[in-house]
mmCIF file of C-alpha atoms in Angstrom:
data_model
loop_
_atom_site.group_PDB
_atom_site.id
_atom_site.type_symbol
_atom_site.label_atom_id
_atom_site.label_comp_id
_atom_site.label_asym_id
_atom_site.label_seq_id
_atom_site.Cartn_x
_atom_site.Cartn_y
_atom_site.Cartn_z
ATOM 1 C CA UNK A 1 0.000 0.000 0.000
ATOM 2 C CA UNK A 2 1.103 3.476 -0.447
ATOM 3 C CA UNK A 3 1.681 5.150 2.562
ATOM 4 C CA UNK A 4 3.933 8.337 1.023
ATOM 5 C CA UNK A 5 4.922 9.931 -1.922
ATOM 6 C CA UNK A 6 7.144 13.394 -2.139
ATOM 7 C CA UNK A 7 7.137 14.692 -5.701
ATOM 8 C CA UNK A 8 10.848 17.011 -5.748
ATOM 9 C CA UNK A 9 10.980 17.992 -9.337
ATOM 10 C CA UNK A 10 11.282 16.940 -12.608
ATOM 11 C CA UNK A 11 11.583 12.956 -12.392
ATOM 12 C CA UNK A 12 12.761 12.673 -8.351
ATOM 13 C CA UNK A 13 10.451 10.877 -6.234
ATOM 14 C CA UNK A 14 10.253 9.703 -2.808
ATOM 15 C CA UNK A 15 8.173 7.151 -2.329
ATOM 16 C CA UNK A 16 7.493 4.628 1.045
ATOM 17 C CA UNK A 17 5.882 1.297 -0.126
ATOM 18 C CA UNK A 18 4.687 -1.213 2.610
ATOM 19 C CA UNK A 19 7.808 0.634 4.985
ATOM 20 C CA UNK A 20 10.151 0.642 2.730
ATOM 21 C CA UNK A 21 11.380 3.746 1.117
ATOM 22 C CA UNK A 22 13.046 4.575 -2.001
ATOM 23 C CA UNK A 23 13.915 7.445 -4.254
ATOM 24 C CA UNK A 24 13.674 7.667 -7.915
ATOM 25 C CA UNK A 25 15.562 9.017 -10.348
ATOM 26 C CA UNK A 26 17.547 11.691 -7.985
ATOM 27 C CA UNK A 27 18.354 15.169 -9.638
ATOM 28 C CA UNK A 28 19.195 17.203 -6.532
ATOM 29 C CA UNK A 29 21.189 19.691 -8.367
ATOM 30 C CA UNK A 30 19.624 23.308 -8.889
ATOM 31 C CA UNK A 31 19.316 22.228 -12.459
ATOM 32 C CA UNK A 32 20.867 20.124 -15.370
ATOM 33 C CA UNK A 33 20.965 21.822 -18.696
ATOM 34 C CA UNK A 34 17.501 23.048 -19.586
ATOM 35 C CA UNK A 35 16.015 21.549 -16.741
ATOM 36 C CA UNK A 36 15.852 24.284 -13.803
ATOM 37 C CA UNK A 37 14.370 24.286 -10.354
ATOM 38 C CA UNK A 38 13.220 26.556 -8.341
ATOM 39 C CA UNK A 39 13.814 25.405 -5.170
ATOM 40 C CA UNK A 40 17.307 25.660 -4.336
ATOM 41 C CA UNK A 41 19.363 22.547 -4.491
ATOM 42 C CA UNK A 42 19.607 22.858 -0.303
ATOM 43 C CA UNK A 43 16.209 22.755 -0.177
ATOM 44 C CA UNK A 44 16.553 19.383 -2.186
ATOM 45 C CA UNK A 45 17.880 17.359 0.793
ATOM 46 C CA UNK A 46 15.958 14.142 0.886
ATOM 47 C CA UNK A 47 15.522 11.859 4.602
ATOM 48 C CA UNK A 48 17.298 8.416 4.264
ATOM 49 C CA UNK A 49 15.707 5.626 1.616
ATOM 50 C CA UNK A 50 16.314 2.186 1.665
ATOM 51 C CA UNK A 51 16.374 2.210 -2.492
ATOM 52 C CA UNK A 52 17.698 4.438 -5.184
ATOM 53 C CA UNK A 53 16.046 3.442 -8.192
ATOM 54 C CA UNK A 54 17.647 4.675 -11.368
ATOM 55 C CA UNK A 55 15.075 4.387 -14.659
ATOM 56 C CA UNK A 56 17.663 4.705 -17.522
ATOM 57 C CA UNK A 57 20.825 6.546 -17.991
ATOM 58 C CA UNK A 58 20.279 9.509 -18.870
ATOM 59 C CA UNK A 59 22.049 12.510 -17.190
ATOM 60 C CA UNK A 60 18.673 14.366 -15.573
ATOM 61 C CA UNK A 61 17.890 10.498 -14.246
ATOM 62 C CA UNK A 62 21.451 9.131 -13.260
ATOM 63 C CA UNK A 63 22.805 12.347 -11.752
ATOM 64 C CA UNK A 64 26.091 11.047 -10.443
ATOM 65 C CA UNK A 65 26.772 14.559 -8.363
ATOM 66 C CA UNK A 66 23.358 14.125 -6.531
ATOM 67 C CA UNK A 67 24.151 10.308 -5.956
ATOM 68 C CA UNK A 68 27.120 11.766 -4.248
ATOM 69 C CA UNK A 69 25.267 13.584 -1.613
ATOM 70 C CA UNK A 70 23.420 10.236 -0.680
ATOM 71 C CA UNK A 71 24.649 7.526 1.774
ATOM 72 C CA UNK A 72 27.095 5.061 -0.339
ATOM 73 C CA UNK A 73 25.446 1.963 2.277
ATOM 74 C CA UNK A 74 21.963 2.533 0.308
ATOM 75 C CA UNK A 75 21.412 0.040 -2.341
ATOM 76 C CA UNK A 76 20.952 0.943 -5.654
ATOM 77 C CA UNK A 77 19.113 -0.634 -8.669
ATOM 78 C CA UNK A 78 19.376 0.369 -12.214
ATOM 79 C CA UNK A 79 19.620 -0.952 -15.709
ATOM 80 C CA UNK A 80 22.052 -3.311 -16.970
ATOM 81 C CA UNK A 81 25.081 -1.643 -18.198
ATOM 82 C CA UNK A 82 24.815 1.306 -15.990
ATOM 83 C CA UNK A 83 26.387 -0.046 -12.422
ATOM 84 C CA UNK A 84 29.958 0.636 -12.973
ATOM 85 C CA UNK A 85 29.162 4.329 -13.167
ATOM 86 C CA UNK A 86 27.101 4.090 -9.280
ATOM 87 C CA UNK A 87 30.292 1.610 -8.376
ATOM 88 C CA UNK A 88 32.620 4.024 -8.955
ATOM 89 C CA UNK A 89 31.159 6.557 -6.883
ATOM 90 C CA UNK A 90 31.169 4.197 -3.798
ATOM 91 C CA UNK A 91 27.839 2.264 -3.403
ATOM 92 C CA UNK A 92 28.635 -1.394 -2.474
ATOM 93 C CA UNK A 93 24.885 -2.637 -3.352
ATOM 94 C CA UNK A 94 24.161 -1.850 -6.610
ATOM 95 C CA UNK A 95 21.699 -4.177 -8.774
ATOM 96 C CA UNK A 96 21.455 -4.093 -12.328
ATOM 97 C CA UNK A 97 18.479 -5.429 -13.869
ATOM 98 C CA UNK A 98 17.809 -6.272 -17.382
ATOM 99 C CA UNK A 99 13.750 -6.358 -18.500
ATOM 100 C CA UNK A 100 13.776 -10.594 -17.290
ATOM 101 C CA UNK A 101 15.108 -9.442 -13.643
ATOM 102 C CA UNK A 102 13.432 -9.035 -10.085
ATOM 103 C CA UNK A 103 14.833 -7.666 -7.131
ATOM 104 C CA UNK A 104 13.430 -7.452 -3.566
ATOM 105 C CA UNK A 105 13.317 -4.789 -1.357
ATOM 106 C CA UNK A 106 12.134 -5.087 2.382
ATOM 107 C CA UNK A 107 8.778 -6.333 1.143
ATOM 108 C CA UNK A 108 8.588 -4.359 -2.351
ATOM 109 C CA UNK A 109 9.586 -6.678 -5.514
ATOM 110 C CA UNK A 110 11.104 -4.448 -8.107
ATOM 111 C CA UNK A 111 10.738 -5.397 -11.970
ATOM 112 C CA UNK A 112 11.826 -3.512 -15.141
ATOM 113 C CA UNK A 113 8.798 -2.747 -17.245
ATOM 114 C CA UNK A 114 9.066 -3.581 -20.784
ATOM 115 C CA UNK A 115 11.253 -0.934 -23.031
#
């Protein structure tokens, strides 16, 4: 059941699921390219998660200088191909999942929707 959801801009969300809580797609900067915010990127500071969750690659969805601002011991799960990126920043759990792959999280399962 959903018990929260925080919008923060653009694609970031933080949602808890059955007590567990994760945030999508984290853009905490005060903007990427054409993308701006108007809160200030302070303002952006998000409580812990138990999950990142990372939709594709792109650079307004995997924004590795607002992955830096978030604890390394959180796992992380993004597509295939994209963990060596999160790895290199620190994170010690990172899952990569191709469209056949599941993943578990407290008591949330995770699967890719078809691309």
């Amino acid at each position: 059941s959903l018990t929260r959801l925080r919008w923060l801009g653009h694609a970031t969300v933080r949602l808890e699921l059955s007590g567990t809580r994760f945030l999508f797609d984290p853009m905490l900067a005060g903007g990427i390219g054409p993308v701006r915010r108007r809160a200030r990127s302070a303002d952006l500071d998000v409580e812990p998660v138990d999950a990142i969750v990372v939709s594709h690659a792109h650079q307004d969805h995997l924004h590795l200088a607002s992955l830096r601002r978030l604890d390394k011991a959180t796992v992380v799960i993004l597509p295939q191909g994209a963990g060596r990126l999160v790895r290199a920043l620190g994170f010690g759990d990172v899952r990569e999942l191709d469209v056949e792959a599941t993943t578990t999280i407290g008591d949330v399962r995770i699967r890719p929707g078809e691309r």
